[in-house]
Structures are given as C-alpha cells and as structure tokens.
Tab-separated table of C-alpha atoms and ligand atoms in Angstrom:
chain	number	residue	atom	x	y	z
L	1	UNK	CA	65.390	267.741	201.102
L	2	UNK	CA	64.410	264.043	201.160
L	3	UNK	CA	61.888	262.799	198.292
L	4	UNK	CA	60.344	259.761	199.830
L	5	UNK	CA	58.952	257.388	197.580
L	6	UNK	CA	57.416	253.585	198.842
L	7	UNK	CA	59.222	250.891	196.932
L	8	UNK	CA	58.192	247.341	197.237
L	9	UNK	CA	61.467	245.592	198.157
L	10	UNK	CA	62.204	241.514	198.335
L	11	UNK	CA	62.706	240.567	201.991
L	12	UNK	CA	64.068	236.864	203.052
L	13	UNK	CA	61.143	236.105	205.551
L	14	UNK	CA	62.473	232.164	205.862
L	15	UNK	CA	65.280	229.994	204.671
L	16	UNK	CA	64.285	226.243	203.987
L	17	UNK	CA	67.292	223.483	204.600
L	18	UNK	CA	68.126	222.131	200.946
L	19	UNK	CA	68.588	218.962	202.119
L	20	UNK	CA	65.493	218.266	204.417
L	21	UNK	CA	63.535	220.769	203.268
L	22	UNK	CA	62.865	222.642	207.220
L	23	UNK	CA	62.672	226.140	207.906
L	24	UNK	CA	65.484	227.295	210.096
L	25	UNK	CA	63.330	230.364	211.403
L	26	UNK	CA	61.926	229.575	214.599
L	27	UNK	CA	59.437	232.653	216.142
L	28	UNK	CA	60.822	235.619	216.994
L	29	UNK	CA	63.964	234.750	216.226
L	30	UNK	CA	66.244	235.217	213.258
L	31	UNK	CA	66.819	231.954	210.264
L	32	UNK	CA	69.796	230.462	211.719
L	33	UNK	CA	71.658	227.939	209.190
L	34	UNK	CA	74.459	227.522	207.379
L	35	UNK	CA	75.888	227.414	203.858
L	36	UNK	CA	78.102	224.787	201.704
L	37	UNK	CA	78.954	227.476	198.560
L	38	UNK	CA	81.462	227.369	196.101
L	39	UNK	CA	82.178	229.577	192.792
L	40	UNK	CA	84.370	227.962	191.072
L	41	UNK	CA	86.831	229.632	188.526
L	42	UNK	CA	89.701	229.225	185.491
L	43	UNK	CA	90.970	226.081	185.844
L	44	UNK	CA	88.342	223.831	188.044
L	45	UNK	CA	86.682	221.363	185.965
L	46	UNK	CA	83.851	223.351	186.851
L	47	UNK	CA	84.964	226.558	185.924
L	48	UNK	CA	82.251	229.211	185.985
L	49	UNK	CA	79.611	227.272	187.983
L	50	UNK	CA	78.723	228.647	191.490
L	51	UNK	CA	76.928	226.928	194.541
L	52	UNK	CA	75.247	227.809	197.689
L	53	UNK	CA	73.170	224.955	199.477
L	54	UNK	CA	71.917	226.084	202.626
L	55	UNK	CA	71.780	224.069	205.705
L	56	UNK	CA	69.417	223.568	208.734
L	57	UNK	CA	71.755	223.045	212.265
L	58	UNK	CA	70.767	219.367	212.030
L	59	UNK	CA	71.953	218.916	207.994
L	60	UNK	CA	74.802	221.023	209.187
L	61	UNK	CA	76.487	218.834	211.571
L	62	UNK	CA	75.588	216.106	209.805
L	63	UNK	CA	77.335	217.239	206.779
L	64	UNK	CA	80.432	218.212	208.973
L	65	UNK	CA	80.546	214.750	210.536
L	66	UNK	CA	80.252	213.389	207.460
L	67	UNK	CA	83.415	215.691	206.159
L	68	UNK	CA	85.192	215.039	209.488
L	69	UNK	CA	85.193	210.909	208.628
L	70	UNK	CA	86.518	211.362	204.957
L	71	UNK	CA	89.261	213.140	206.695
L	72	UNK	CA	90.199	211.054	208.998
L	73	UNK	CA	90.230	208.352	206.313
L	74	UNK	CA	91.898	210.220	204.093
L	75	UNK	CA	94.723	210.938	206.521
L	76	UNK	CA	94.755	207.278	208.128
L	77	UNK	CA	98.139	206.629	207.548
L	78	UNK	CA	99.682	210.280	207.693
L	79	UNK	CA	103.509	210.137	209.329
L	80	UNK	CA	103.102	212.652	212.505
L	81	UNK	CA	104.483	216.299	211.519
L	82	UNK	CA	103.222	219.663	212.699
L	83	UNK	CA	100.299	220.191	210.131
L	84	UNK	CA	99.218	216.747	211.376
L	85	UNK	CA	95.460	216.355	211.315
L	86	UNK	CA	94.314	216.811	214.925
L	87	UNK	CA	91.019	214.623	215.389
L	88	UNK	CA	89.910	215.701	218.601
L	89	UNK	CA	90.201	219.179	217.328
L	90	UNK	CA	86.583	220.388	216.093
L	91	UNK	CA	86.067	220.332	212.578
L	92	UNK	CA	85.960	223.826	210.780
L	93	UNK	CA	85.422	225.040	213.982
L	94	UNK	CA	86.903	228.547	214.168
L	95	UNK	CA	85.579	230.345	216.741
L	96	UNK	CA	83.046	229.902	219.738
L	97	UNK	CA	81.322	231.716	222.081
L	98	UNK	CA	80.910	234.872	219.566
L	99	UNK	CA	77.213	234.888	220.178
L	100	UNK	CA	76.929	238.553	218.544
L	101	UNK	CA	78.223	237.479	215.030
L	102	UNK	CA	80.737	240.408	215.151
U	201	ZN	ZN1	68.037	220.028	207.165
C-alpha cells in the first residue's frame, strides 16, 4: 500500500551566470551552463573551503580562453617531450558530439 502525502519540494527553475548575471534557461529548454568548483581539503591553503561558480556558455569560453593563454604562457619555453602541451588541441575538451549527456 502506498500512503501518498503532497510535499512542497525546492525545484531549480533557472540558473543565473555568476559572472554576468544571465539566465542560461532559454524556453522550453533545459539551463545549460557550466561550473568552475573546487572543495578543497588537508593541506591546500584553503583547506575546508568549497566553490562552485556557475557559468553561462559565453562566461564559459571566455573563462577557458582565458585558462588556455596562462597555459600557453606558462609552458612557453617547455623542451618538446610526450606530455608536451598540444595548443591546437581544445582546451579541457574531453568529449564531443555526446549530445545525450550519457
Ligand atoms: Zn555569463
């Protein structure tokens, strides 16, 4: 036997970029963005703190270019080996054409 009771639960109905402040909902479809988190632990300077800052696409790639030209400067004068930084390889890229999220 089910007992059925109506609870009010918290839904996410938007998600708002941190960083410019747009929604990343667009009608009838679902909040697409990203997130820069962290939770950092014993040892870190920052031991105990945790972040999530949540992205719109445009903050996104932005924030990935951004990354992708303090690497390349940080690895400027890098001798050639096999874990040589590849620039024309995306950055963080992982995967692509995965349009189910599975
Ligand atoms: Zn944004």
């Amino acid at each position: 036997m089910k007992i059925v009771e109506t609870q009010n639960v918290p839904i996410t109905t938007d998600v708002l970029c941190d960083v410019c402040g747009t929604s990343t909902t667009k009608p009838g479809t679902p909040a697409q963005f990203g997130v820069l988190s962290a939770h950092w632990g014993y040892g870190s300077q920052h031991d105990g703190e945790r972040y999530e800052v949540h992205l719109c696409e445009g903050c996104f790639f932005s924030t990935l270019s951004g990354l992708g030209r303090q690497r390349m400067v940080e690895h400027l004068f890098d001798e050639e080996s096999d874990q040589a930084i590849k620039p024309d390889a995306p950055f963080g890229l992982v995967e692509h054409d995965n349009y189910f999220k599975d």
